[in-house]
Amino acid sequence: MAHPDVVRAVEARIQANFTRCTVLVENANTSTPDGGGPWILVDFPWCRSEWITANEFLEEGGFRVRLHVEPGVGAHQGREWLEEIAALFRGQAFDRVQCYAPQSPVTDDRSDEANYFRLELTVPYQFIVEG
């Protein structure tokens, strides 16, 4: 589970800097946004912590940005949007979160489930937990 400060910092950064579509966070909505347009879900699927000094712990993890677009519109625009989001985080440090190199947007055989086509990228990060 990602540290709450990491979650807040990442969510704030993407919501302040990406306005092309609705951005949702984990467990904030129980359904897709009204209107049927594209939307993003930000989640935090993995992390691990390591004790590094007497009162510091290193959290390493990755957060995922899942872009949902209408089926049949192609993936080119979605890949461009995810590249914009990757650039917001690639090599950036903010609020004690150090981000590294996100991979390019990916799809797989589960990308066209339900009423949307899903593309996603994961951004690796580090965070020092003090205390």
Short mmCIF file of C-alpha atoms in Angstrom, two decimals:
data_model
loop_
_atom_site.label_atom_id
_atom_site.label_comp_id
_atom_site.label_asym_id
_atom_site.label_seq_id
_atom_site.Cartn_x
_atom_site.Cartn_y
_atom_site.Cartn_z
CA MET A 1 0.00 0.00 0.00
CA ALA A 2 1.45 3.36 -1.01
CA HIS A 3 2.13 5.92 1.70
CA PRO A 4 -0.76 8.42 1.98
CA ASP A 5 1.59 11.34 1.22
CA VAL A 6 2.59 9.68 -2.08
CA VAL A 7 -1.04 9.15 -3.04
CA ARG A 8 -2.00 12.75 -2.28
CA ALA A 9 1.03 14.19 -4.10
CA VAL A 10 0.51 12.12 -7.26
CA GLU A 11 -3.22 12.77 -7.38
CA ALA A 12 -2.72 16.52 -6.90
CA ARG A 13 -0.07 16.71 -9.62
CA ILE A 14 -2.12 14.90 -12.27
CA GLN A 15 -5.35 16.71 -11.44
CA ALA A 16 -3.64 20.12 -11.57
CA ASN A 17 -1.78 19.48 -14.83
CA PHE A 18 -3.96 17.22 -16.98
CA THR A 19 -7.38 18.55 -17.97
CA ARG A 20 -8.19 16.65 -21.18
CA CYS A 21 -10.62 14.32 -19.39
CA THR A 22 -11.98 13.36 -15.99
CA VAL A 23 -9.39 12.00 -13.56
CA LEU A 24 -10.66 9.60 -10.92
CA VAL A 25 -8.80 8.18 -7.95
CA GLU A 26 -9.11 4.80 -6.27
CA ASN A 27 -12.51 4.05 -4.76
CA ALA A 28 -13.80 7.60 -5.31
CA ASN A 29 -16.63 6.59 -7.65
CA THR A 30 -18.73 3.49 -7.97
CA SER A 31 -19.42 3.91 -11.68
CA THR A 32 -17.93 5.40 -14.82
CA PRO A 33 -18.33 9.16 -15.38
CA ASP A 34 -21.51 10.39 -17.02
CA GLY A 35 -21.38 11.30 -20.69
CA GLY A 36 -19.42 8.33 -22.02
CA GLY A 37 -16.23 10.23 -22.81
CA PRO A 38 -12.67 9.27 -21.94
CA TRP A 39 -11.57 9.11 -18.31
CA ILE A 40 -8.55 8.19 -16.21
CA LEU A 41 -8.16 6.11 -13.07
CA VAL A 42 -5.01 6.52 -10.97
CA ASP A 43 -4.15 3.62 -8.66
CA PHE A 44 -1.22 2.32 -6.66
CA PRO A 45 -0.88 -1.43 -7.30
CA TRP A 46 2.46 -2.13 -5.60
CA CYS A 47 5.18 -0.89 -3.30
CA ARG A 48 7.72 -2.21 -0.84
CA SER A 49 9.54 -0.59 2.06
CA GLU A 50 13.04 -1.01 3.39
CA TRP A 51 14.61 0.27 6.61
CA ILE A 52 17.58 2.47 5.63
CA THR A 53 18.56 4.48 8.73
CA ALA A 54 17.48 4.74 12.37
CA ASN A 55 14.40 6.76 11.48
CA GLU A 56 14.09 6.59 7.68
CA PHE A 57 12.44 4.01 5.49
CA LEU A 58 12.64 3.83 1.70
CA GLU A 59 9.39 3.11 -0.11
CA GLU A 60 9.75 2.00 -3.72
CA GLY A 61 6.68 1.42 -5.83
CA GLY A 62 4.74 2.26 -8.93
CA PHE A 63 1.52 4.06 -9.61
CA ARG A 64 -0.60 3.25 -12.61
CA VAL A 65 -2.52 5.61 -14.88
CA ARG A 66 -5.33 3.85 -16.73
CA LEU A 67 -6.91 5.76 -19.61
CA HIS A 68 -10.31 4.56 -20.78
CA VAL A 69 -11.44 5.66 -24.26
CA GLU A 70 -14.47 4.85 -26.35
CA PRO A 71 -14.18 1.63 -28.35
CA GLY A 72 -13.54 2.02 -32.04
CA VAL A 73 -11.74 5.39 -31.90
CA GLY A 74 -8.24 3.93 -32.10
CA ALA A 75 -5.44 4.23 -29.60
CA HIS A 76 -3.28 6.99 -31.12
CA GLN A 77 -4.83 9.88 -29.19
CA GLY A 78 -4.81 7.84 -25.98
CA ARG A 79 -1.11 7.11 -26.38
CA GLU A 80 -0.43 10.82 -26.94
CA TRP A 81 -2.38 11.74 -23.79
CA LEU A 82 -0.51 9.14 -21.74
CA GLU A 83 2.77 10.49 -23.08
CA GLU A 84 1.75 13.93 -21.79
CA ILE A 85 1.08 12.38 -18.39
CA ALA A 86 4.37 10.46 -18.47
CA ALA A 87 6.17 13.77 -19.11
CA LEU A 88 4.56 15.23 -15.96
CA PHE A 89 6.30 12.57 -13.89
CA ARG A 90 9.36 11.39 -15.85
CA GLY A 91 12.43 12.15 -13.73
CA GLN A 92 10.50 14.63 -11.59
CA ALA A 93 10.70 15.15 -7.83
CA PHE A 94 7.84 16.81 -5.93
CA ASP A 95 6.53 16.65 -2.37
CA ARG A 96 9.35 14.21 -1.42
CA VAL A 97 8.30 11.81 -4.22
CA GLN A 98 11.03 10.97 -6.75
CA CYS A 99 9.64 9.59 -10.01
CA TYR A 100 11.67 7.66 -12.56
CA ALA A 101 11.08 6.57 -16.16
CA PRO A 102 7.55 5.38 -17.00
CA GLN A 103 7.26 2.75 -19.68
CA SER A 104 5.37 3.53 -22.87
CA PRO A 105 1.59 3.02 -22.76
CA VAL A 106 0.58 -0.61 -22.98
CA THR A 107 -2.47 -2.57 -24.04
CA ASP A 108 -3.20 -6.28 -23.90
CA ASP A 109 -5.96 -8.79 -24.63
CA ARG A 110 -7.99 -7.38 -21.70
CA SER A 111 -7.88 -3.79 -23.00
CA ASP A 112 -11.28 -3.93 -24.67
CA GLU A 113 -13.34 -5.25 -21.75
CA ALA A 114 -16.67 -3.60 -20.92
CA ASN A 115 -17.65 -0.38 -22.65
CA TYR A 116 -14.18 1.17 -23.00
CA PHE A 117 -10.77 0.45 -24.46
CA ARG A 118 -8.04 0.76 -21.81
CA LEU A 119 -4.43 1.91 -22.18
CA GLU A 120 -2.16 2.24 -19.19
CA LEU A 121 1.27 3.21 -18.00
CA THR A 122 3.10 2.73 -14.72
CA VAL A 123 5.42 5.27 -13.14
CA PRO A 124 8.06 3.92 -10.73
CA TYR A 125 8.81 6.10 -7.69
CA GLN A 126 10.74 6.33 -4.43
CA PHE A 127 9.71 8.06 -1.22
CA ILE A 128 11.49 8.45 2.09
CA VAL A 129 9.22 7.78 5.06
CA GLU A 130 10.49 9.54 8.15
CA GLY A 131 9.57 8.44 11.60
#
